[in-house]
Tab-separated table of C-alpha atoms in Angstrom:
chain	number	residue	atom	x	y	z
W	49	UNK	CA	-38.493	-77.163	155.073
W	50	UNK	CA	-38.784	-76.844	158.922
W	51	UNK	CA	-35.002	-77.181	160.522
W	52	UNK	CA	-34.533	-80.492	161.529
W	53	UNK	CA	-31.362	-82.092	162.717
W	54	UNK	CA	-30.179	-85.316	161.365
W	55	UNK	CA	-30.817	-87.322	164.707
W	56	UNK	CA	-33.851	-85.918	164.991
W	57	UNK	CA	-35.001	-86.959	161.317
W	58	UNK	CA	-33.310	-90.431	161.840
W	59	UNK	CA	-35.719	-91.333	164.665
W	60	UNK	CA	-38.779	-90.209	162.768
W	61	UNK	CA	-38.030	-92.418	159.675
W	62	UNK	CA	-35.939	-95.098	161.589
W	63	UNK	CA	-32.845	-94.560	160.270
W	64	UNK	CA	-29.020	-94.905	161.296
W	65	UNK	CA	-26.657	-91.472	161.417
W	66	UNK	CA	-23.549	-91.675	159.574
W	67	UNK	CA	-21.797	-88.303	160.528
W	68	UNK	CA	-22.363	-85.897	162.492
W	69	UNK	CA	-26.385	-85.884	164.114
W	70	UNK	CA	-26.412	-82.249	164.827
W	71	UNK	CA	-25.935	-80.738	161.487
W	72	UNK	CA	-29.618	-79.364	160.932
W	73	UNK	CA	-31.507	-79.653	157.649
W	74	UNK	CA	-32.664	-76.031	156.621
W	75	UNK	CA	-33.394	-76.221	152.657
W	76	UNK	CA	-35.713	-78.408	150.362
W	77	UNK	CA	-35.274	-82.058	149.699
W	78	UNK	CA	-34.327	-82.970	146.081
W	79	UNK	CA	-33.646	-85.961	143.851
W	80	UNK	CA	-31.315	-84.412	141.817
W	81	UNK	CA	-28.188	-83.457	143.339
W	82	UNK	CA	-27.176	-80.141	140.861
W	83	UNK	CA	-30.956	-78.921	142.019
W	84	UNK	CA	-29.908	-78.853	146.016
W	85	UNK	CA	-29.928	-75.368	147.485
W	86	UNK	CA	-28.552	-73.994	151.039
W	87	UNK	CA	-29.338	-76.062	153.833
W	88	UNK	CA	-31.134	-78.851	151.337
W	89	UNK	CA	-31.226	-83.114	151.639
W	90	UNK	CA	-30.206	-85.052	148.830
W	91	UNK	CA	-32.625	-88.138	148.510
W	92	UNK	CA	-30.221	-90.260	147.178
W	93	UNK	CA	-31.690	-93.556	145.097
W	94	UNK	CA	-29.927	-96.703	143.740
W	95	UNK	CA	-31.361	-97.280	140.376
W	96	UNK	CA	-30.732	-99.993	137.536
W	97	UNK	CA	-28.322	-97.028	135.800
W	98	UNK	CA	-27.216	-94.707	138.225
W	99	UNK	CA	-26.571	-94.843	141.582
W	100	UNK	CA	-27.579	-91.568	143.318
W	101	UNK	CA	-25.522	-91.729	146.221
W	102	UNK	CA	-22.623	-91.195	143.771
W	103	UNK	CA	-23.474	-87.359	143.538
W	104	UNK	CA	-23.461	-86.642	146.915
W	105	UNK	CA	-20.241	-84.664	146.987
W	106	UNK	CA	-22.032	-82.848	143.672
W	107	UNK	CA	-25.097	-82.292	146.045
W	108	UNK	CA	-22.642	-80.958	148.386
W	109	UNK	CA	-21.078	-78.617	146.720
W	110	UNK	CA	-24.850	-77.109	145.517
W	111	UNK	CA	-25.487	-76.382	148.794
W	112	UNK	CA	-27.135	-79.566	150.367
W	113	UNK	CA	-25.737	-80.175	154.251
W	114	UNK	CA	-26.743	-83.745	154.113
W	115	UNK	CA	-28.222	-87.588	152.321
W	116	UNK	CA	-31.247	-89.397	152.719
W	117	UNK	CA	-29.965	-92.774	151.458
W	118	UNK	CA	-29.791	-96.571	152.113
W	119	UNK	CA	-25.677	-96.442	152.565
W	120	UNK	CA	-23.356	-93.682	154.041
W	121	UNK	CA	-21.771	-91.200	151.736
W	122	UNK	CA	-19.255	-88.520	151.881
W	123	UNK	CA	-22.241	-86.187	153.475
W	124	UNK	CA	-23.413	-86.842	156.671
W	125	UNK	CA	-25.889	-89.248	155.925
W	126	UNK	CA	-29.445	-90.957	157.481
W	127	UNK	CA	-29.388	-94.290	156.435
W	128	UNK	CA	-32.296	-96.230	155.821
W	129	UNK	CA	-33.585	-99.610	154.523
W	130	UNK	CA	-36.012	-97.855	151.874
W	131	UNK	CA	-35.318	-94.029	150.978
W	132	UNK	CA	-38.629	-93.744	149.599
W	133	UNK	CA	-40.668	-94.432	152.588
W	134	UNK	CA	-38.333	-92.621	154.202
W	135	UNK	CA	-38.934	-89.607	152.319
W	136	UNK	CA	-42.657	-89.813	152.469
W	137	UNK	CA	-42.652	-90.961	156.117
W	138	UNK	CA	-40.373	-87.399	156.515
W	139	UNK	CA	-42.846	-85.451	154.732
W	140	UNK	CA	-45.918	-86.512	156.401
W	141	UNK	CA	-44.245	-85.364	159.361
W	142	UNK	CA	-43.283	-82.006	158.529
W	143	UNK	CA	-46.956	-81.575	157.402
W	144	UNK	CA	-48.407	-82.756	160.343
W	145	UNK	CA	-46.302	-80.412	162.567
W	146	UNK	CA	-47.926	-77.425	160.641
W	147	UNK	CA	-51.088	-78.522	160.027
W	148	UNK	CA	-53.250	-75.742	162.153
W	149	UNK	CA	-52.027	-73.539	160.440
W	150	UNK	CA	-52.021	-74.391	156.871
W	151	UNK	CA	-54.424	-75.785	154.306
W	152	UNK	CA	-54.202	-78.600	152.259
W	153	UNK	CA	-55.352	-78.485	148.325
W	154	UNK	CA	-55.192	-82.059	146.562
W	155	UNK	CA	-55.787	-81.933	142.594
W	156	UNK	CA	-56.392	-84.726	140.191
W	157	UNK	CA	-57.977	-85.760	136.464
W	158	UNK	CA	-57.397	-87.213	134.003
W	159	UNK	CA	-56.200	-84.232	132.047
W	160	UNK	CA	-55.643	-80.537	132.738
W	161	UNK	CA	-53.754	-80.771	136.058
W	162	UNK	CA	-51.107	-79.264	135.866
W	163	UNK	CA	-52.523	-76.204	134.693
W	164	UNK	CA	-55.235	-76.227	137.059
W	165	UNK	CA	-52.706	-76.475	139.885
W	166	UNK	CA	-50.934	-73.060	138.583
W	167	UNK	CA	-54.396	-71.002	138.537
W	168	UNK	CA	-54.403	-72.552	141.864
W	169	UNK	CA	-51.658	-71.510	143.080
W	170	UNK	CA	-52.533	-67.922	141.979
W	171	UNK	CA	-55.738	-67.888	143.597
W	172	UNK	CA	-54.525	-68.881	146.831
W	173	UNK	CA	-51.095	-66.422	146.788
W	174	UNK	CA	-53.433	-63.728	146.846
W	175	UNK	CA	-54.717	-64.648	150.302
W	176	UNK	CA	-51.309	-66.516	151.995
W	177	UNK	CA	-47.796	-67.884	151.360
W	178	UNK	CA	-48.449	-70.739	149.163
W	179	UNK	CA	-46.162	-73.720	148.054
W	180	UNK	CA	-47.602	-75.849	144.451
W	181	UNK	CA	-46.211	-78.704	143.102
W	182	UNK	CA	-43.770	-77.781	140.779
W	183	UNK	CA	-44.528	-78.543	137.124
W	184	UNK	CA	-46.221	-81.917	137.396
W	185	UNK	CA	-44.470	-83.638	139.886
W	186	UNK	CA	-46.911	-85.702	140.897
W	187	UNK	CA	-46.078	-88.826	142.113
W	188	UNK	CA	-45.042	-91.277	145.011
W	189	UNK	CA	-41.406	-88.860	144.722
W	190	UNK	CA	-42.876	-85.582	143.662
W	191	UNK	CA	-45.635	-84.751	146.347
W	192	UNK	CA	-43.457	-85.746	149.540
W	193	UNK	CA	-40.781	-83.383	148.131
W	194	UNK	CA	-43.400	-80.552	147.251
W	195	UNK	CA	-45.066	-81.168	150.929
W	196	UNK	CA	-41.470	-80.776	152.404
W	197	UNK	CA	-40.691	-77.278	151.202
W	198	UNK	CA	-43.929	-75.953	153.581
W	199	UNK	CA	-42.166	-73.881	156.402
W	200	UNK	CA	-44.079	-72.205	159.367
W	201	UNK	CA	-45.312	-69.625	156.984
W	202	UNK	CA	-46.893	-71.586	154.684
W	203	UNK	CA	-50.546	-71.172	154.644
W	204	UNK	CA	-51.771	-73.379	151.400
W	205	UNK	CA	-50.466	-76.451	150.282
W	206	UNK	CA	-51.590	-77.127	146.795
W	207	UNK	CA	-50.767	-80.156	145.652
W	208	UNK	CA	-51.020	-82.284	142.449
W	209	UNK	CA	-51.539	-85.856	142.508
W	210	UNK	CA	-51.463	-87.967	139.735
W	211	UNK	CA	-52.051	-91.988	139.109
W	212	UNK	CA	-51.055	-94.594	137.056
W	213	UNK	CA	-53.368	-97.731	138.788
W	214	UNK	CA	-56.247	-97.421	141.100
W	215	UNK	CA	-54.518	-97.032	144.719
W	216	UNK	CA	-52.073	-94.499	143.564
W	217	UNK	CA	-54.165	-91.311	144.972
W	218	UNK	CA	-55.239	-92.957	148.160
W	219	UNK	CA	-51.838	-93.446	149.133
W	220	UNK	CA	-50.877	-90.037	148.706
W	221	UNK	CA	-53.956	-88.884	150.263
W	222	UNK	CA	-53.020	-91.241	153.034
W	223	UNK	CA	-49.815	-89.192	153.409
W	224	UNK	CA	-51.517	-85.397	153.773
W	225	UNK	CA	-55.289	-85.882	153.917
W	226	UNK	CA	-56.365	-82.598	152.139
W	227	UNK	CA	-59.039	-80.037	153.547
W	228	UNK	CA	-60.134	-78.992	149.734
W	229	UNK	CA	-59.924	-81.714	146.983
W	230	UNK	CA	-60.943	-80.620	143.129
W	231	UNK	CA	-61.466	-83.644	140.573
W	232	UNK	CA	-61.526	-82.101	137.275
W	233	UNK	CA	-62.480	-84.946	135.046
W	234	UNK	CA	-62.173	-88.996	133.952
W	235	UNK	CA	-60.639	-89.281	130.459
W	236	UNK	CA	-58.587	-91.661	128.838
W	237	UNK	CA	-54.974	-91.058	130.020
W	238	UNK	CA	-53.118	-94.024	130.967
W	239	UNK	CA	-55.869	-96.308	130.148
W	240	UNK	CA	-53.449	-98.988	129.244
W	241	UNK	CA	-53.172	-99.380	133.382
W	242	UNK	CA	-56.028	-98.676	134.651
W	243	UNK	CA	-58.171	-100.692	131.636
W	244	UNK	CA	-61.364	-98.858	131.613
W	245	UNK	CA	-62.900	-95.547	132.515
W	246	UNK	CA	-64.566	-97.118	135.308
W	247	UNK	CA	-61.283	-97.922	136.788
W	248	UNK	CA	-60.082	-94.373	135.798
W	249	UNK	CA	-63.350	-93.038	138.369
W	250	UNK	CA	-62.257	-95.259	141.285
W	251	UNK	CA	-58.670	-93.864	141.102
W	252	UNK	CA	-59.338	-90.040	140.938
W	253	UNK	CA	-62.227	-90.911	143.395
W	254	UNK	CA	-59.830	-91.741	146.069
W	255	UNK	CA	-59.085	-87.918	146.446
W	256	UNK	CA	-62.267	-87.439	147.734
W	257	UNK	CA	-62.404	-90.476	149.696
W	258	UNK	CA	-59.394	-89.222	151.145
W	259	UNK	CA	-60.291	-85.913	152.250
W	260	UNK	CA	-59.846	-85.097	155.796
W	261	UNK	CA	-62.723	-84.807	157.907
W	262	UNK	CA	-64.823	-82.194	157.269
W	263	UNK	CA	-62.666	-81.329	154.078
W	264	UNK	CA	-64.508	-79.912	150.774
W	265	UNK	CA	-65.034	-81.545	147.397
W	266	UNK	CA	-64.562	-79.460	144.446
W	267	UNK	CA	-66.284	-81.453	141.506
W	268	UNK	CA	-66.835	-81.223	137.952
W	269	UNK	CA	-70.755	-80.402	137.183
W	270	UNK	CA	-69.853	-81.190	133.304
W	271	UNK	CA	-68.296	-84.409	133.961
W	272	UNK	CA	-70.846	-86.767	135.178
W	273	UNK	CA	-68.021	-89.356	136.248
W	274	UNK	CA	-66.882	-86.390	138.705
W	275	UNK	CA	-69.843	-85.057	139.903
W	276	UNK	CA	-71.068	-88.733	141.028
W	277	UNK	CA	-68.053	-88.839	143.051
W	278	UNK	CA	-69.953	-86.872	146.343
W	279	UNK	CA	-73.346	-85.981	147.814
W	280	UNK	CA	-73.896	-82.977	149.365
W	281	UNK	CA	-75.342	-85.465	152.454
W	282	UNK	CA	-71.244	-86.817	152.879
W	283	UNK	CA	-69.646	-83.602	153.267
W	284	UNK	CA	-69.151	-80.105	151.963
W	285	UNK	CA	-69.272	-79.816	148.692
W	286	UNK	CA	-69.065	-77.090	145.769
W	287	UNK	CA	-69.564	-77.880	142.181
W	288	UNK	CA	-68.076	-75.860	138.824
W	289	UNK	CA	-68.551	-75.785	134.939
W	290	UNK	CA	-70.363	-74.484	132.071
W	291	UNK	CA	-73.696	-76.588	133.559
W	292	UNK	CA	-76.256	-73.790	135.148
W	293	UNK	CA	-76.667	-75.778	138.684
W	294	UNK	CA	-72.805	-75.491	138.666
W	295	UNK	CA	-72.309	-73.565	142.844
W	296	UNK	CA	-69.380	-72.049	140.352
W	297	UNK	CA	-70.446	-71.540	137.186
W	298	UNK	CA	-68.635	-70.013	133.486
W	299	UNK	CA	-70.669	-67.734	131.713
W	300	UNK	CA	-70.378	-65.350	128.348
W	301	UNK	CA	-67.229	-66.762	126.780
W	302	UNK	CA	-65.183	-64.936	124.699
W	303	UNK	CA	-62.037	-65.425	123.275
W	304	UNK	CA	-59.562	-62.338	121.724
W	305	UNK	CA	-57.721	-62.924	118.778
W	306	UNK	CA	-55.298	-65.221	120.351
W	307	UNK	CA	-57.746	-67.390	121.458
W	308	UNK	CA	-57.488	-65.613	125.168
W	309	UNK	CA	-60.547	-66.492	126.852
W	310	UNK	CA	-62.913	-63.510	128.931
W	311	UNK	CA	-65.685	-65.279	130.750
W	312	UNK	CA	-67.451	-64.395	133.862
W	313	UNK	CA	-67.525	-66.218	136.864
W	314	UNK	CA	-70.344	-66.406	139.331
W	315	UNK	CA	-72.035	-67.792	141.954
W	316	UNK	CA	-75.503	-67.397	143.690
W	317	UNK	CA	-73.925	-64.578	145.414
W	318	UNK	CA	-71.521	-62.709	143.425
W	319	UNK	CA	-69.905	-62.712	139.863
W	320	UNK	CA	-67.017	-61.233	138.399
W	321	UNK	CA	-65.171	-60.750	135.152
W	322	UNK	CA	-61.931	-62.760	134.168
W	323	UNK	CA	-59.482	-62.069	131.616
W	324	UNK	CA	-57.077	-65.213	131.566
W	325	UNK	CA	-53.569	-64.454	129.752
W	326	UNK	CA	-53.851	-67.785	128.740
W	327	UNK	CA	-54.588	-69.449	125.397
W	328	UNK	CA	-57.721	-71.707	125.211
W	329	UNK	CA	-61.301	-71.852	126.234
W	330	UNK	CA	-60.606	-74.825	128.287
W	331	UNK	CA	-58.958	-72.579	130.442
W	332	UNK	CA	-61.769	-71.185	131.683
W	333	UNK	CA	-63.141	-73.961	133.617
W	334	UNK	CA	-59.970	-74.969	134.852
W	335	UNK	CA	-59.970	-71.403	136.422
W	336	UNK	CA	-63.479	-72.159	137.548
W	337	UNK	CA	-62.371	-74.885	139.484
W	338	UNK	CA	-59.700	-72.779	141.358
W	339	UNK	CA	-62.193	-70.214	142.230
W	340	UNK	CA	-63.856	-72.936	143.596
W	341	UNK	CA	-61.075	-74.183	145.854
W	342	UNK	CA	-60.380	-70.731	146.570
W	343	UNK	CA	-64.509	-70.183	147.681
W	344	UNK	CA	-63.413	-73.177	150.086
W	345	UNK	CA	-60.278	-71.866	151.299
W	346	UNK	CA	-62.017	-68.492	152.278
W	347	UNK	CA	-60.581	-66.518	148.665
W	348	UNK	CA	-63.306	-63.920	148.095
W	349	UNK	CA	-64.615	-64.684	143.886
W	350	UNK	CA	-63.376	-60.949	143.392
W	351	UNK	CA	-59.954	-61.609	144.278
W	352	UNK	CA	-59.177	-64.926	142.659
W	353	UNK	CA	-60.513	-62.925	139.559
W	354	UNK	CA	-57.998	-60.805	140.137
W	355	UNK	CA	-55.243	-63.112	140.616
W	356	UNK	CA	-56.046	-65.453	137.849
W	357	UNK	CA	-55.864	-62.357	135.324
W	358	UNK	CA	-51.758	-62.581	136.233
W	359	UNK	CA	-51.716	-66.329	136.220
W	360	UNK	CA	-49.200	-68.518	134.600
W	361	UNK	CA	-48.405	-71.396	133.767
W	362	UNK	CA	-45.821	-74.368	133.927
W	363	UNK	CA	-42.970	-74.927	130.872
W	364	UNK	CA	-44.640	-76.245	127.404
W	365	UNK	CA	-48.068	-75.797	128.473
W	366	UNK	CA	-50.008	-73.682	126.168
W	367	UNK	CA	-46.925	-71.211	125.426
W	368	UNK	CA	-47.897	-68.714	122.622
W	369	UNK	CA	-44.698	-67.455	121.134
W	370	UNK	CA	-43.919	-65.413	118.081
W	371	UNK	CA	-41.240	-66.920	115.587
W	372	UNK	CA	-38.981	-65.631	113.488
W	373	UNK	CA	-40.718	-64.544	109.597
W	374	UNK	CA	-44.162	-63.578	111.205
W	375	UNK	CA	-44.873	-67.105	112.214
W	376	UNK	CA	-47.011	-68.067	115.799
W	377	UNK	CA	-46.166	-71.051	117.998
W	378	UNK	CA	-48.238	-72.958	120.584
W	379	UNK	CA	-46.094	-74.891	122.410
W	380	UNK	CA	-48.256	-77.426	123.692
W	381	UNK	CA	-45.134	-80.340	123.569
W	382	UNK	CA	-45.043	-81.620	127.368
W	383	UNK	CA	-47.764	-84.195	127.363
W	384	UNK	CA	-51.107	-85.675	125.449
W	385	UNK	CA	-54.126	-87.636	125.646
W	386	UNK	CA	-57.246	-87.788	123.556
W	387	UNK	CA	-58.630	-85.367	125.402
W	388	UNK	CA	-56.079	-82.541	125.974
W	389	UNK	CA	-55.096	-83.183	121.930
W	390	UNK	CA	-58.685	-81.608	121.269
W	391	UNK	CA	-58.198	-78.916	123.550
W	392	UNK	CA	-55.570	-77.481	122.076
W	393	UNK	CA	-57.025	-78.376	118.747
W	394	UNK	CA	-59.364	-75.739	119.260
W	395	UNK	CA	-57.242	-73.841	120.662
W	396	UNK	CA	-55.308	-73.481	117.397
W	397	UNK	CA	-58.610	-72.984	115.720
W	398	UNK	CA	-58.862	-69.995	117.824
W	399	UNK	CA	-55.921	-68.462	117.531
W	400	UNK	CA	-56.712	-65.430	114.224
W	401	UNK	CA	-53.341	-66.280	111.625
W	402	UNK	CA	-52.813	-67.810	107.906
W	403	UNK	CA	-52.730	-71.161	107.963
W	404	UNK	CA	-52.851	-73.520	110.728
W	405	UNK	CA	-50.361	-76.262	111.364
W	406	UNK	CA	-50.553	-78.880	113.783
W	407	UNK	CA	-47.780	-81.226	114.409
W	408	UNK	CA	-48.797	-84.032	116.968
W	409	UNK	CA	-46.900	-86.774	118.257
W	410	UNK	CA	-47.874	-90.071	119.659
W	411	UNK	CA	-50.340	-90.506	122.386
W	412	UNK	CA	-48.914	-92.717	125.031
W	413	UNK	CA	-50.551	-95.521	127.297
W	414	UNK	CA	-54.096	-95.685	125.719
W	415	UNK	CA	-53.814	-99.185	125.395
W	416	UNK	CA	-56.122	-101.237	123.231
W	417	UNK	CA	-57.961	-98.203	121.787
W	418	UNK	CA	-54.642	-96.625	121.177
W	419	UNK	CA	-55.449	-96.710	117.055
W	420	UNK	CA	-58.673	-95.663	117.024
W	421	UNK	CA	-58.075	-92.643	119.513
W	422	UNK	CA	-55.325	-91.616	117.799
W	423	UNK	CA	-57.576	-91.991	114.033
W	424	UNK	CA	-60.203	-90.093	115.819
W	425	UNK	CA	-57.852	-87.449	117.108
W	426	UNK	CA	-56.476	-86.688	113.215
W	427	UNK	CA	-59.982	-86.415	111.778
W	428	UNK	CA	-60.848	-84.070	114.696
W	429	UNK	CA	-57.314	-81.780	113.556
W	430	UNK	CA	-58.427	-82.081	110.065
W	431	UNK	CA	-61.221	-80.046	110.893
W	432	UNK	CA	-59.571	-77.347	112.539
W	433	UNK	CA	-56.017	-77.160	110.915
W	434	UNK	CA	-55.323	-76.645	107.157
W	435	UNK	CA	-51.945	-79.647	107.881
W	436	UNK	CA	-51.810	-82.442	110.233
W	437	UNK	CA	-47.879	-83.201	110.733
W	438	UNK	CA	-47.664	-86.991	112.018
W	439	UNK	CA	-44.729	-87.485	113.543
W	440	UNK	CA	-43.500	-90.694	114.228
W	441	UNK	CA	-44.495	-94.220	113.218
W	442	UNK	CA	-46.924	-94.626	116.296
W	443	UNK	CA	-48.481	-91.198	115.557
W	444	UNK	CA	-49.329	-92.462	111.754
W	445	UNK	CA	-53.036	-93.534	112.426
W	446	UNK	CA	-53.501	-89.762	113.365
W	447	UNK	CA	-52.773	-89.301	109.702
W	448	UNK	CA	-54.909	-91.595	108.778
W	449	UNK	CA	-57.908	-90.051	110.531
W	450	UNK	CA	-56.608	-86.325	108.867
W	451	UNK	CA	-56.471	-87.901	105.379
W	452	UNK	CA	-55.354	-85.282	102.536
W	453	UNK	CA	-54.549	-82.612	104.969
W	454	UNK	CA	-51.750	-85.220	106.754
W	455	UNK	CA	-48.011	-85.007	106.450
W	456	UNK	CA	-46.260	-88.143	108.023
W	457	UNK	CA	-42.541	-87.393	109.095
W	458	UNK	CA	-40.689	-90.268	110.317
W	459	UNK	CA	-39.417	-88.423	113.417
W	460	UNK	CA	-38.535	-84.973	115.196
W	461	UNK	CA	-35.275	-83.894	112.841
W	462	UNK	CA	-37.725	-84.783	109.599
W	463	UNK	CA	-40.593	-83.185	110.986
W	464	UNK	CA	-38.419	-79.501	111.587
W	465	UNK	CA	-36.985	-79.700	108.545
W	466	UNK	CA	-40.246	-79.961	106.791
W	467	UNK	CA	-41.792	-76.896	108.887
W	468	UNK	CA	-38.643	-75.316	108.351
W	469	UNK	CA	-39.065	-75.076	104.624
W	470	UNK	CA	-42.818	-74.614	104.660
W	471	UNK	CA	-43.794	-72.766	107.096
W	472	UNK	CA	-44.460	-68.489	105.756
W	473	UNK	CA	-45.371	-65.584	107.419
W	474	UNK	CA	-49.181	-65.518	109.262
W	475	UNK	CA	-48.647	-69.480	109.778
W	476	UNK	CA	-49.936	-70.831	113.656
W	477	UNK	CA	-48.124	-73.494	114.523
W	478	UNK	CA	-49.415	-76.662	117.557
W	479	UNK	CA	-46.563	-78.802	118.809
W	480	UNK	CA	-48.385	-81.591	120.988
W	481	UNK	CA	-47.719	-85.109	121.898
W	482	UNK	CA	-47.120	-87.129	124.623
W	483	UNK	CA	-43.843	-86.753	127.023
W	484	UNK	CA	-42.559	-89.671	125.721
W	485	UNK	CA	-42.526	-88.080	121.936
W	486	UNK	CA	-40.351	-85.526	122.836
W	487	UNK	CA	-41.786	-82.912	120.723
W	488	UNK	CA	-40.535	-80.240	122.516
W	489	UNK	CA	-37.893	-80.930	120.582
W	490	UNK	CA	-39.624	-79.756	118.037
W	491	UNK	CA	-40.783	-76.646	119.464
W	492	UNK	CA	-37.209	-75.281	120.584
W	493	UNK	CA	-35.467	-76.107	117.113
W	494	UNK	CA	-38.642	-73.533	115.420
W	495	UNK	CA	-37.748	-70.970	118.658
């Protein structure tokens, strides 16, 4: 973050000094108080539980100098009448004051963000300081903190924005209009709040709506949801996928034995090779559409070839690891939908082994469809995995739809006890479910 002093943050977010005004903010902002590093602000919250501004002499002693909050604390404290327009109010600020000098990357979909915001990141650290969204903090909370750790340096911005109702995006847009804005697709997460697809469109939509002027769209060219979302006639715009009028396009697949996919990249201009360290042949267009970005924010195709061959990604996304007695884990565990469950289905399918095992929790906020997507989702495993583990009551449909091949286990202990004592050498093991399932439970008790 840029040093600011307290008296100067209090008068942009119209808050009231408690302490002293002069002691300068030098460090990130954070919500948790054990996170806070030299020089940091505690955002300090009031919730139903726990009361934030409780930890502030915790914050302190981590190293932050001072609380955002709406009443004093033992730290020198801004007090305000709502923290979190505070924060964002702060953030948009900090932003602004850099903002000829830096560029602004906004990502959204339905699925695949996350990981599409890592290859990001990678692309554009090969050309400038850069500063991602950490994991998938993507919210109302999570961008304004990501946008406040930008410092004069700071030459990309790549952030992730997710939504839960149509509105969601344009606000955050609203808060750091971004110069490049990539839409990767419209699937079926959190369809139990937005209600239909359609509604799903009109909320990733708003990141191109948002874009500031003259920004770029980066658009699916598979995903004819996305690539309705912009004419060439409103603005720059570059498309990527598999499709061949893609400006960015994914051609001669491969994938190595651990389902590693090679796959070239090229435009009308150039190609180049790519060798992602990553497992799964979704991958690849995910990588395609942070080529893209980087096209738009001046990243030659060589280099972000280059960089995404080093790429990596965030915690319980995609993690191959090799187990104890010969046995292979992907570590899928931190979230699912319909259509990331099928990813790494065939991801799994991919990977060379014995037999293949995949253990798949439930699949959170699909609302009235919620059965039949998660039937649909076990026959698809049945095809591609010699045992479908169920695990959990809400995840039994997905047994259902796997039929002979399923195992149901009534939760996480039951389902690690039953890998535990059937798993053998040459075995691939998924772990995949939604946050909410906790399966990376799962995954750490097999590590």
């Amino acid at each position: 973050m840029i040093p600011l002093s307290l008296g100067e943050i209090a008068a942009l977010v119209g808050g009231t000094v408690h302490g002293d005004a002069a002691v300068t903010v030098t460090g990130p902002a954070v919500l948790d108080g054990r996170q806070a590093e030299a020089g940091g602000l505690f955002a300090a919250f009031a919730g139903e539980h726990v009361d934030g501004h409780d930890h502030a002499e915790q914050a302190g002693r981590a190293g932050a100098v001072a609380v955002l909050g709406s009443r004093p604390t033992s730290l020198p404290t801004v007090v305000v009448g709502d923290t979190r327009a505070a924060l964002q109010t702060l953030a948009a600020h900090v932003v602004s004051l850099l903002r000829d000098g830096l560029s602004v990357v906004g990502v959204t979909g339905s699925h695949g963000k996350t990981s599409t915001k890592d290859l990001l990141a990678a692309v554009l650290s090969s050309a400038g300081a850069t500063v991602a969204t950490i994991g998938s903090r993507n919210n109302e909370l999570g961008v304004p903190l990501t946008m406040l750790r930008a410092e004069a340096a700071t030459r990309f911005l790549a952030l992730e924005m997710g939504a839960r109702r149509v509105g969601d995006i344009a606000a955050l847009a609203a808060l750091v209009p971004p110069d490049i804005a990539i839409v990767l697709n419209v699937g079926q997460a959190h369809l139990s709040y937005f209600g239909s697809r359609g509604a799903v469109a009109e909320a990733k939509g708003e990141l191109v709506r948002g874009l500031a002027p003259g920004g770029t769209a980066v658009l699916n060219a598979d995903d004819p949801a996305v690539a309705a979302m912009r004419s060439p006639a409103e603005g720059p715009l570059l498309t990527f996928g598999r499709a061949e009028r893609a400006d960015v396009g994914v051609t001669d697949l491969t994938l190595d034995r651990l389902g590693r996919p090679s796959f070239t990249l090229r435009t009308a201009d150039a190609s180049a090779r790519v060798a992602l360290p990553l497992v799964g042949a979704h991958q690849a267009l995910n990588a395609a559409a942070a080529a893209a970005a980087g096209l738009a924010a001046g990243v030659a195709l060589e280099t972000s070839a280059a960089a995404l061959a080093t790429a990596t990604l965030s915690q319980w996304r995609m993690e191959l690891c090799d187990l104890a007695g010969g046995v292979t884990l992907l570590n899928d565990s931190y979230n699912s939908s319909p259509d990331s469950a099928r990813a790494a289905l065939d991801a799994l399918a991919a990977v060379e082994g014995g037999r293949r095992i995949a253990v798949l929790g439930e699949m959170l906020e699909l609302g009235d469809d919620s059965e039949a997507e998660h039937r649909a989702v076990g026959e698809y495993a049945a095809a591609r995995a010699d045992t479908v583990v169920a695990v959990g009551e809400a995840a039994r449909p997905i047994a259902v739809g796997a039929g002979e091949r399923a195992v149901v286990k009534g939760d996480n202990n039951a389902a690690v006890d039953w890998l535990r004592r059937h798993l053998t050498e040459g075995d691939v093991v998924l772990v995949k479910g939604s946050r909410g399932a906790y399966l990376d439970e799962v995954a750490a008790a097999l590590g």
